[in-house]
Amino acid sequence: MATNLFEEFKLKKEKMSMLADKAFAAGIINEEKKEEIKRKLDNDTLTIGVIGQMKCGKSTFLNSFVFGRNVLPAATTPMTAALSVITYGEKEAIEAEFYTDSEWQEQQMMANRSLEEVAGNELLTSKIKAAKELVSKAHVLGNSINSLLGKTQADELDNLEAYVGADGKYVSITKSVKIYYPNEALRGVEIVDTPGFNDPIQSREERTKDFLSKADAVLLMLYAGRPFDATDRAILFKNVGQCGMGKVLIGINKYDIPYESGETEQEIQDYVSREIALACREEEDNELKDILQSTTPITLSAEMALLSELPFEKIQSSEAFNHAWKRACDIFEISTQTEMRQKSHIDNLITAVKQIIEKEKGEILFKKPINTILASGNKLLADIDNEITKNKYDIELLNSSDDEIDEKGKRLNKVERRISSRLDTLGEDIEYGLRYVVRKGSDTLEDIVDTACNKMVRIVDNKGRLESADSINQKLESCINTLLDRDLKRSLKRIADDARRPVINSMNDFFDKIGEILVKYPPTEDFYADELLDKAKKEVDFTIDGNPWLPKGYVNNDDWGILDLFGNEIYGILKAFTLGAFGKFLTAFTHDSYKIQAKELIEKIRNSFDPKEKLNLIYNQKEEVIAKIIELFIDKLIHPLQAQIEDVRNNIAEREAKLEKAKNNLEANHEQKNMLEKKVEEIRIEIESLR
């Protein structure tokens, strides 16, 4: 069934939670770390956005994908569709949020505008038409509308059409609807049915964009009868592109219609791929082009998928369903629900969604806690190994002559000096590599801002005599949103990836040199350098992977880590500054004054943008790595051995008692290590089942 995707995600979260419990019970992580992992799992939300034109079959798809039955009403008109969010609830229910009084006034003002004054501006024309339709539908509410505005109204799921149906009683004032459904698999899941981007109310449109920008997967549904027409293209390039999309799937729904007329599935897919490729060549959005070029459109029939899930008596009792069943059986020469499911191809789309989700969620929701547990287990084993080394060395020292003890001390001092010298070189190598990343990254970010500023200047210069301030504001906002929420964000992620390489390369070279030192000057008689180096590499890897160059004291409670830390300071302030300023003067200045003020502001953005200071935080990674290596090789290996030498020298009379104690401790260490290795191995096996 379609909901297996959500059940699998829920099961994976439950397994991760149980793994945290097991790691805690085994003493591998402490209670605080366990609760942190479980809190992240509980609070995280899987969000899937579904977009597309009316009549493309979104409702039917969601009925199959989410409910496995006919729950959502037939598609409404583009003008009256509300943002709908489907999630878990203990019982079937809906919660409708109505426009506030000020938002309704905004809608009335929009409805009063003349279409002639915005002729040629498709976006504003669409918004005005939407406002006119919604205001006209409000008459059914009469005077009661004033008592409803700004309120939230709970209702039964059976009454959903009253809020989102084309002729629904409350459709004119419904801002959004939350649908609660008692399926455990929907816990921590949000399926967002987006109404489009022609909303006359800015706040509702922004909410749609906000949902999509945070979505783990976004599905653009096309109608196979006219796939990827001008409206689909506008949705994708003019609207989705503003939301920072990095994960867009394309479904071609109702493929059975052209298939019945003789088109093959491959021909349908090839047509859409060609149209998208053509649009990519004509559009300026290079980031979205890259995403789309790696996206293969998927043909499906949501109606057939739904038919494969409905009870037969439900199909037979409905004239529409019965007709659809017979038609599909005739077209594809099938007769069972299993065959209906296969021919619907919905599982191909679900698999694609699942792959994106695993990629998006794997890094944050599962990889980090897994690394935390493994790092803690490795640290405990390393601590026991240090104790074993210490007790072995005690036994070795207590059986040695004074001259042999002096020689061991000299050897340890030599190892410490050589490791310290290599650490200086390591720091220089990492800094050199990061310096290039910072310089190149800074240039890239400045170029991105420069390009955006040039584009904004062109928008201002090309302002037509009759073009409204609202129209210009939309264009500038779109440009800024693209800059801040997509271009800069993605570049920062690439810079983060680039910054890992010099650290890892320098570290690997360092470990090769340290290995040579430890083989030449082994700290103890039976010292195994390879084993120590292997464990040290894993600990340093976890330092890089689980805590990417965070400054000391910074608590990483988000999905971006350091990128949020300096990213927000770079473009969070910029966004507030630019949008606020634009919003003020767009309505306050005349045409000529507007141009001057706007271009001055754009130049301020260009001239004040300096990312180098924030990118310099990357150098914290060097300090983290070096601190970890000092801890592993100097603090936990060399210094304790040196302290043991001094202790033996100063307490010659207690040698026999100390020797006996060291032997007993060594035996206990081995038993403890064997037990811990078994527990860690059990955890590792369970971790593999999560991957």
XYZ file of C-alpha atoms in Angstrom:
691
model
C 0.000 0.000 0.000
C 1.096 3.593 -0.563
C 1.297 4.383 3.126
C 4.122 1.824 3.440
C 6.434 4.733 2.714
C 5.264 6.454 5.889
C 5.178 3.202 7.833
C 8.780 2.510 6.841
C 9.831 5.997 7.902
C 8.003 5.613 11.219
C 9.541 2.178 11.759
C 12.997 3.561 11.061
C 12.493 6.316 13.628
C 11.269 3.744 16.159
C 14.312 1.549 15.515
C 16.583 4.552 15.968
C 14.849 5.363 19.240
C 15.213 1.763 20.439
C 18.844 1.846 19.385
C 19.383 4.916 21.568
C 17.748 3.060 24.492
C 19.951 0.030 23.904
C 23.097 2.129 23.657
C 22.168 3.815 26.936
C 21.437 0.493 28.660
C 24.814 -0.790 27.451
C 26.526 2.252 28.935
C 27.676 3.460 25.510
C 25.890 6.828 25.724
C 24.674 8.781 28.737
C 21.067 9.674 29.487
C 21.440 13.237 28.253
C 22.653 12.070 24.837
C 19.903 9.449 24.677
C 17.203 12.047 25.383
C 18.709 14.428 22.828
C 18.496 11.740 20.126
C 14.929 10.777 21.054
C 13.823 14.424 21.230
C 15.147 15.073 17.721
C 13.362 11.972 16.426
C 10.083 12.970 18.107
C 10.178 16.584 16.958
C 11.277 16.003 13.392
C 8.627 16.232 10.691
C 8.677 14.567 7.298
C 7.160 17.055 4.843
C 6.090 16.197 1.298
C 4.747 18.977 -0.914
C 2.411 18.263 -3.824
C 1.975 20.965 -6.451
C 0.331 21.257 -9.846
C -2.593 22.667 -11.766
C -6.193 21.935 -11.004
C -7.576 18.859 -12.769
C -4.153 17.208 -12.847
C -5.367 14.589 -10.368
C -3.691 15.779 -7.175
C -6.701 14.905 -5.012
C -6.973 11.419 -6.467
C -3.241 10.919 -6.042
C -3.381 12.035 -2.396
C -6.411 9.833 -1.749
C -4.359 6.847 -2.901
C -0.964 7.965 -1.591
C -2.119 8.934 1.891
C -5.524 7.478 2.666
C -6.042 4.446 0.472
C -9.647 5.561 0.024
C -11.672 8.473 -1.333
C -11.318 11.227 1.300
C -10.440 14.486 -0.440
C -13.150 16.095 -2.580
C -12.742 16.619 -6.299
C -10.473 19.461 -7.305
C -11.776 22.971 -6.761
C -10.979 25.941 -8.976
C -7.520 27.542 -8.958
C -9.009 30.649 -7.393
C -10.561 29.042 -4.352
C -8.100 26.298 -3.398
C -6.779 26.522 0.153
C -3.508 25.228 1.477
C -4.216 21.819 3.008
C -1.927 19.961 5.405
C -2.557 16.283 6.123
C -1.100 14.853 9.329
C -1.781 12.443 12.183
C -4.707 12.885 14.563
C -6.291 10.590 17.134
C -9.558 10.853 15.214
C -10.689 12.097 11.825
C -11.114 15.858 11.976
C -10.301 19.102 10.235
C -9.219 22.494 11.510
C -9.852 25.466 9.249
C -8.048 28.757 9.697
C -9.907 31.801 8.375
C -8.453 35.041 7.078
C -7.904 37.799 9.592
C -9.870 41.023 9.256
C -6.880 42.842 7.750
C -6.250 40.005 5.281
C -9.876 40.068 4.186
C -9.671 43.830 3.697
C -6.547 43.260 1.635
C -8.471 40.781 -0.479
C -11.357 43.223 -0.957
C -8.922 45.930 -2.042
C -7.374 43.527 -4.521
C -10.835 42.616 -5.848
C -11.645 46.297 -6.402
C -8.640 46.773 -8.655
C -9.179 47.018 -12.390
C -7.769 44.309 -14.620
C -6.994 46.942 -17.237
C -4.463 48.676 -15.004
C -2.359 45.500 -14.757
C -2.756 44.366 -18.350
C 0.264 42.303 -19.366
C 1.158 41.341 -15.798
C -0.011 37.720 -15.595
C 0.724 37.303 -11.897
C -1.239 40.343 -10.767
C -4.036 39.579 -13.204
C -4.352 36.131 -11.681
C -4.393 37.524 -8.149
C -7.070 40.093 -8.959
C -9.254 37.467 -10.614
C -8.839 35.214 -7.571
C -9.800 38.028 -5.217
C -12.853 38.952 -7.285
C -14.082 35.344 -7.289
C -13.523 34.846 -3.565
C -15.208 38.101 -2.608
C -18.191 37.235 -4.795
C -18.520 33.856 -3.070
C -18.550 35.497 0.363
C -22.181 36.588 0.002
C -23.365 33.193 1.278
C -21.923 34.059 4.699
C -23.847 37.309 4.992
C -23.167 39.289 8.160
C -21.681 36.240 9.906
C -18.423 36.778 8.032
C -17.264 39.396 10.562
C -17.579 36.950 13.452
C -15.562 34.298 11.584
C -12.584 36.336 10.425
C -9.407 35.619 12.378
C -10.915 32.466 13.903
C -10.006 28.787 13.734
C -12.896 26.386 13.282
C -12.825 22.645 14.053
C -15.126 20.360 12.102
C -15.645 16.793 10.954
C -13.694 15.387 8.017
C -16.955 14.681 6.202
C -17.501 18.454 5.996
C -14.169 19.167 4.313
C -15.827 20.266 1.069
C -17.449 23.190 2.864
C -13.962 24.680 3.281
C -12.140 23.635 0.100
C -14.879 22.746 -2.392
C -15.584 25.087 -5.275
C -18.994 26.008 -3.834
C -18.145 25.423 -0.175
C -19.818 27.696 2.360
C -16.533 28.889 3.903
C -14.265 28.652 0.858
C -14.067 32.437 0.393
C -12.457 33.038 3.796
C -10.532 29.785 4.324
C -6.830 30.442 4.589
C -5.702 26.884 5.270
C -7.052 23.534 6.392
C -5.353 20.955 8.571
C -6.650 17.424 8.088
C -6.131 15.011 10.977
C -6.216 11.320 10.169
C -5.821 8.423 12.657
C -3.128 6.451 10.858
C -0.100 5.842 13.100
C 2.151 5.968 10.058
C 1.304 9.681 9.721
C 2.852 10.602 13.077
C 5.558 13.155 12.371
C 4.432 13.447 8.741
C 2.944 16.401 6.842
C 1.556 16.036 3.338
C 1.070 19.519 1.935
C -1.431 20.024 -0.872
C -0.461 23.433 -2.199
C -3.102 25.554 -3.949
C -0.759 27.358 -6.299
C 0.866 30.772 -6.349
C -1.893 33.048 -7.535
C -3.151 33.810 -4.047
C -4.461 37.359 -3.620
C -3.319 37.280 0.011
C 0.453 37.619 0.358
C 0.603 35.898 3.753
C -1.053 32.748 2.433
C 1.208 32.628 -0.582
C 4.234 33.076 1.670
C 3.010 30.209 3.842
C 2.873 27.979 0.761
C 6.420 28.965 -0.177
C 7.590 28.412 3.385
C 6.175 24.884 3.419
C 7.785 24.064 0.100
C 11.175 25.475 1.052
C 11.288 23.093 4.046
C 9.840 20.086 2.224
C 11.855 16.893 2.112
C 10.360 16.042 -1.266
C 8.323 18.096 -3.741
C 6.171 16.500 -6.388
C 4.993 18.455 -9.429
C 1.977 16.654 -10.875
C 1.292 17.105 -14.585
C -1.808 16.130 -16.552
C -0.812 13.659 -19.275
C -3.411 15.127 -21.642
C -1.433 18.379 -21.875
C 1.774 17.782 -19.918
C 4.071 20.687 -19.072
C 2.116 23.457 -20.690
C 2.691 27.172 -20.069
C 1.003 27.066 -16.655
C 3.114 24.102 -15.510
C 6.193 25.925 -16.697
C 5.220 29.050 -14.757
C 4.565 27.021 -11.604
C 7.980 25.414 -11.857
C 10.232 28.274 -12.929
C 8.486 31.368 -11.610
C 7.302 29.966 -8.302
C 8.960 26.740 -7.225
C 12.319 28.187 -8.150
C 11.862 30.850 -5.474
C 11.425 28.262 -2.749
C 14.968 26.919 -2.656
C 13.989 23.565 -4.136
C 16.701 20.967 -4.259
C 14.454 17.955 -4.670
C 11.723 18.066 -7.307
C 9.971 15.001 -8.720
C 7.716 15.145 -11.762
C 4.731 12.852 -12.121
C 2.717 12.607 -15.356
C -0.701 11.610 -14.079
C -3.562 10.064 -16.091
C -1.101 8.522 -18.537
C -3.821 6.028 -19.430
C -5.573 8.759 -21.471
C -2.868 9.263 -24.155
C -1.956 5.565 -23.825
C -5.498 4.678 -24.885
C -5.009 6.871 -27.952
C -1.911 4.939 -29.007
C 0.943 6.831 -27.303
C 3.519 4.715 -25.502
C 4.728 5.537 -21.990
C 8.187 6.273 -23.382
C 6.738 8.744 -25.890
C 4.840 10.517 -23.107
C 7.973 10.751 -20.949
C 10.156 11.835 -23.855
C 7.738 14.626 -24.745
C 7.780 16.032 -21.201
C 11.571 15.693 -20.987
C 11.949 17.624 -24.248
C 9.604 20.377 -23.102
C 11.458 20.714 -19.795
C 14.814 20.769 -21.601
C 13.481 23.497 -23.921
C 12.241 25.524 -20.949
C 15.602 25.100 -19.226
C 17.399 26.559 -22.236
C 15.108 29.577 -22.263
C 15.066 30.248 -18.512
C 17.881 31.821 -16.498
C 17.537 29.584 -13.435
C 20.718 27.491 -13.663
C 20.230 25.811 -10.279
C 16.766 24.567 -11.204
C 18.088 23.454 -14.578
C 20.618 21.183 -12.867
C 17.886 19.625 -10.738
C 15.520 19.061 -13.642
C 18.164 17.601 -15.930
C 18.690 14.799 -13.410
C 14.947 14.246 -12.911
C 13.167 11.614 -14.994
C 9.397 12.206 -15.334
C 7.324 9.279 -14.047
C 4.081 8.245 -15.721
C 1.293 7.070 -13.438
C -2.447 6.774 -12.995
C -3.535 7.861 -9.524
C -7.084 6.760 -10.304
C -5.943 3.217 -11.075
C -3.847 3.195 -7.902
C -6.894 4.197 -5.885
C -9.000 1.519 -7.595
C -6.411 -1.066 -6.592
C -6.935 -0.142 -2.937
C -10.704 0.315 -2.672
C -12.939 -2.604 -1.602
C -14.698 -4.139 -4.615
C -18.118 -3.367 -3.173
C -17.127 0.313 -3.045
C -16.122 0.204 -6.706
C -19.278 -1.584 -7.772
C -21.562 0.755 -5.826
C -20.110 3.861 -7.501
C -20.965 4.551 -11.115
C -17.798 6.610 -11.587
C -15.496 4.037 -9.991
C -17.184 1.149 -11.794
C -16.782 2.904 -15.142
C -13.125 3.707 -14.390
C -12.461 0.097 -13.390
C -13.938 -1.352 -16.580
C -12.191 1.226 -18.744
C -8.740 0.518 -17.193
C -9.275 -3.238 -17.477
C -10.106 -2.848 -21.162
C -7.173 -0.545 -21.938
C -4.518 -2.655 -20.221
C -6.176 -6.090 -20.558
C -6.125 -6.748 -16.818
C -8.653 -8.132 -14.363
C -7.263 -8.034 -10.800
C -6.412 -5.304 -8.298
C -2.812 -6.547 -8.188
C -2.524 -5.980 -11.932
C -4.308 -2.631 -11.546
C -1.687 -1.592 -8.992
C 1.187 -2.632 -11.250
C -0.189 -0.781 -14.268
C -0.857 2.348 -12.175
C 2.934 2.762 -11.735
C 2.333 4.619 -8.492
C 4.940 2.473 -6.764
C 7.576 3.874 -9.149
C 6.732 7.356 -7.935
C 6.622 6.275 -4.286
C 10.069 4.681 -4.652
C 11.419 7.938 -6.102
C 9.914 9.919 -3.205
C 11.381 7.422 -0.757
C 14.868 7.780 -2.250
C 14.732 11.552 -1.885
C 13.469 11.279 1.682
C 16.242 8.881 2.629
C 18.779 11.255 1.165
C 17.296 14.322 2.846
C 16.582 12.739 6.220
C 19.474 10.285 6.358
C 22.100 12.941 6.983
C 20.374 14.708 9.845
C 17.831 12.443 11.429
C 19.712 9.140 11.365
C 23.349 9.643 10.451
C 24.150 12.074 13.258
C 22.739 9.971 16.124
C 24.331 6.856 14.617
C 27.684 8.636 14.532
C 27.139 9.822 18.100
C 26.537 6.258 19.297
C 29.432 4.794 17.310
C 31.763 7.576 18.426
C 30.792 6.989 22.061
C 31.363 3.238 21.683
C 34.735 3.795 20.042
C 35.710 6.235 22.763
C 34.847 3.760 25.513
C 36.846 1.046 23.759
C 39.720 3.494 23.273
C 39.609 4.362 26.988
C 39.792 0.665 27.892
C 42.665 0.205 25.443
C 44.424 3.097 27.155
C 43.926 1.345 30.490
C 45.263 -1.892 29.008
C 48.285 -0.025 27.632
C 48.788 1.652 31.014
C 48.669 -1.619 32.980
C 50.855 -3.420 30.455
C 53.324 -0.580 30.701
C 53.200 -0.743 34.499
C 54.071 -4.433 34.343
C 56.808 -3.698 31.798
C 58.279 -0.894 33.936
C 58.089 -2.789 37.217
C 60.074 -5.641 35.623
C 62.678 -3.244 34.162
C 66.044 -2.049 35.464
C 66.700 1.609 36.261
C 68.682 2.030 33.041
C 65.865 0.497 31.007
C 63.374 2.828 32.683
C 65.548 5.834 31.824
C 65.743 4.664 28.206
C 61.955 4.313 28.013
C 61.571 7.869 29.329
C 63.914 9.239 26.677
C 62.029 7.344 23.963
C 58.685 8.750 25.105
C 60.066 12.297 25.167
C 61.356 11.823 21.614
C 57.946 10.542 20.442
C 56.209 13.539 22.056
C 58.558 16.033 20.386
C 58.100 14.447 16.965
C 54.307 14.251 17.265
C 54.193 17.894 18.415
C 56.330 18.891 15.439
C 54.013 17.034 13.077
C 51.022 18.730 14.692
C 52.457 22.124 13.781
C 52.817 20.971 10.172
C 49.280 19.541 10.217
C 47.863 22.867 11.383
C 49.730 24.716 8.625
C 48.549 22.239 5.955
C 44.902 22.460 7.020
C 45.040 26.246 7.213
C 46.607 26.452 3.763
C 43.874 24.273 2.260
C 41.095 26.140 4.048
C 42.540 29.496 3.034
C 41.908 28.580 -0.614
C 38.353 27.424 0.210
C 37.604 30.670 2.067
C 39.056 32.831 -0.701
C 37.295 30.956 -3.489
C 34.073 30.714 -1.482
C 34.122 34.410 -0.686
C 34.578 35.267 -4.368
C 31.745 32.931 -5.336
C 29.329 34.414 -2.794
C 30.252 37.956 -3.805
C 29.688 37.081 -7.474
C 26.271 35.627 -6.634
C 25.253 38.795 -4.787
C 26.709 40.913 -7.587
C 24.676 39.062 -10.195
C 21.504 39.429 -8.133
C 22.119 43.146 -7.612
C 22.680 43.646 -11.347
C 19.417 41.842 -12.032
C 17.586 44.067 -9.524
C 19.062 47.185 -11.113
C 17.770 46.016 -14.509
C 14.309 45.443 -12.985
C 14.281 49.000 -11.642
C 15.644 50.530 -14.854
C 13.109 48.675 -16.971
C 10.130 49.737 -14.878
C 7.402 50.620 -17.335
C 5.490 53.864 -17.057
C 2.235 52.043 -16.255
C 3.791 49.225 -14.259
C 2.603 49.254 -10.664
C 4.785 49.360 -7.563
C 3.271 46.014 -6.557
C 4.524 44.453 -9.784
C 8.063 45.752 -9.264
C 7.946 44.715 -5.632
C 7.030 41.165 -6.686
C 9.968 41.014 -9.077
C 12.446 42.370 -6.537
C 11.136 40.086 -3.814
C 11.432 37.125 -6.158
C 15.008 38.087 -6.966
C 15.942 38.501 -3.299
C 14.227 35.278 -2.231
C 16.104 33.390 -4.939
C 19.361 34.965 -3.797
C 18.875 34.346 -0.096
C 16.920 31.143 0.139
C 18.503 29.221 -2.710
C 21.647 30.606 -4.366
C 23.530 31.599 -1.215
C 22.281 28.607 0.756
C 23.374 26.084 -1.854
C 26.725 27.786 -2.342
C 27.338 27.643 1.395
C 26.635 23.920 1.340
C 29.127 23.450 -1.482
C 31.703 25.487 0.424
C 31.123 23.247 3.437
C 31.814 20.166 1.309
C 34.901 21.806 -0.184
C 36.215 22.611 3.297
C 36.155 18.958 4.353
C 38.610 17.850 1.685
C 41.788 19.673 2.819
C 41.080 18.666 6.413
C 40.717 14.980 5.531
C 43.687 14.973 3.113
C 45.987 16.694 5.601
C 44.826 14.422 8.402
C 45.481 11.250 6.382
C 48.993 12.436 5.558
C 49.547 13.239 9.245
C 48.497 9.745 10.335
C 50.930 8.185 7.836
C 53.812 10.169 9.369
C 52.700 9.416 12.947
C 52.550 5.723 12.067
C 56.183 5.847 10.973
C 57.175 7.515 14.262
C 55.309 5.003 16.433
C 56.765 2.036 14.536
C 60.281 3.437 14.881
C 59.868 4.434 18.529
C 57.153 2.195 20.035
C 55.997 3.588 23.403
C 55.735 0.038 24.835
C 57.261 -3.349 23.961
C 54.080 -4.857 22.469
C 52.665 -1.621 21.033
C 50.464 -2.013 17.906
C 50.569 1.264 15.988
C 48.073 0.208 13.301
C 45.367 -0.575 15.846
C 45.789 2.753 17.636
C 45.895 4.717 14.376
C 42.768 3.012 13.050
C 40.791 3.925 16.174
C 42.206 7.455 16.188
C 41.157 7.976 12.564
C 37.612 6.917 13.383
C 37.399 9.341 16.301
C 38.717 12.233 14.221
C 36.347 11.259 11.370
C 33.412 11.466 13.777
C 34.677 14.859 14.940
C 34.583 16.138 11.356
C 31.384 14.363 10.353
C 29.228 14.919 13.412
C 30.321 18.394 14.430
C 31.390 20.295 11.302
C 33.632 23.200 12.316
C 31.329 24.549 14.998
C 32.820 27.214 17.269
C 33.212 26.155 20.864
C 30.067 26.631 22.900
C 27.744 26.537 19.904
C 24.835 24.140 20.381
C 23.831 22.450 17.130
C 20.056 21.991 17.376
C 19.246 22.553 13.733
C 19.716 20.869 10.396
C 22.346 23.165 9.014
C 24.932 23.413 11.760
C 27.576 26.002 11.000
C 25.878 27.013 7.748
C 22.917 28.339 9.698
C 25.244 30.059 12.136
C 27.033 32.230 9.604
C 24.412 31.879 6.881
C 21.716 33.525 8.968
C 24.025 36.397 9.823
C 24.885 36.907 6.165
C 21.505 36.628 4.540
C 19.050 36.742 7.432
C 19.940 40.366 8.203
C 20.168 41.127 4.491
C 16.682 39.783 3.901
C 15.123 41.776 6.720
C 16.941 44.912 5.589
C 16.142 44.695 1.902
C 12.550 43.529 2.032
C 11.689 45.984 4.762
C 13.263 48.889 2.944
C 11.810 47.990 -0.435
C 8.367 47.597 1.077
C 8.539 51.087 2.564
C 9.683 53.109 -0.384
C 7.790 51.250 -3.081
C 4.592 52.836 -1.880
C 6.102 56.140 -0.778
C 8.000 57.425 -3.795
C 7.158 58.621 -7.236
C 8.535 56.914 -10.308
C 11.805 58.891 -10.652
C 12.422 59.059 -6.923
C 11.667 55.357 -6.680
C 14.385 54.506 -9.192
C 16.995 56.564 -7.391
C 16.142 55.206 -3.962
C 15.924 51.619 -5.177
C 19.282 51.705 -6.956
C 20.942 53.330 -3.932
C 19.613 50.551 -1.727
C 20.777 47.874 -4.168
C 24.269 49.385 -4.155
C 24.251 49.334 -0.344
C 23.499 45.634 -0.506
C 26.342 45.083 -2.955
C 28.897 47.167 -1.065
C 28.070 45.965 2.447
C 28.132 42.268 1.626
C 31.399 40.769 2.946
C 31.196 37.020 3.624
C 34.889 36.501 4.436
C 34.547 37.202 8.162
C 31.854 34.554 8.550
C 33.606 32.068 6.276
C 36.659 32.366 8.512
C 34.690 30.340 11.061
C 35.664 27.357 8.922
C 39.115 27.568 10.513
C 37.549 26.295 13.732
C 37.702 22.867 12.108
C 41.484 22.958 12.309
C 41.354 23.605 16.054
C 38.829 20.776 16.553
C 40.990 18.238 14.707
C 44.233 19.229 16.396
C 42.593 19.227 19.831
C 41.279 15.700 19.208
C 44.713 14.444 18.092
C 46.429 16.017 21.105
C 43.866 14.331 23.327
C 44.376 10.915 21.692
C 48.166 10.835 21.313
C 49.551 13.230 23.896
C 47.048 13.498 26.742
C 45.819 9.888 26.734
C 48.944 8.031 25.519
C 52.276 9.793 26.039
C 51.609 11.805 29.219
C 50.111 8.898 31.217
C 53.116 6.701 30.265
C 55.516 9.451 31.306
C 53.665 9.812 34.610
C 53.994 6.059 35.179
C 57.768 6.246 34.732
C 58.001 8.985 37.334
C 55.752 7.032 39.680
C 57.930 3.884 39.433
C 61.085 5.924 39.963
C 59.647 7.549 43.068
C 58.133 4.413 44.610
C 60.733 1.668 44.233
C 59.776 0.059 47.566
C 56.204 -0.624 46.376
C 57.124 -2.453 43.162
C 55.818 -5.902 44.138
C 52.409 -4.631 45.291
C 52.080 -2.424 42.212
C 53.046 -5.300 39.923
C 50.339 -7.526 41.395
C 47.760 -4.750 41.130
C 48.682 -4.046 37.490
C 48.256 -7.741 36.593
C 44.819 -7.879 38.242
C 43.768 -4.645 36.546
C 44.952 -5.947 33.164
C 42.849 -9.082 33.537
C 39.791 -6.992 34.472
C 40.462 -4.684 31.510
C 40.370 -7.579 29.051
C 37.100 -8.883 30.488
C 35.571 -5.407 30.348
C 36.781 -4.936 26.772
C 35.333 -8.283 25.632
C 31.927 -7.393 27.105
C 31.927 -3.922 25.585
C 33.030 -5.194 22.165
C 30.063 -7.588 22.120
C 27.659 -4.756 23.006
C 29.157 -2.417 20.401
C 29.014 -5.160 17.766
C 25.322 -5.743 18.529
C 24.721 -2.025 18.094
C 26.648 -2.043 14.808
C 24.518 -4.893 13.450
C 21.333 -2.988 14.303
C 22.760 0.151 12.719
C 23.288 -1.725 9.457
C 19.560 -2.500 9.377
C 18.864 1.253 9.423
C 21.064 1.992 6.432
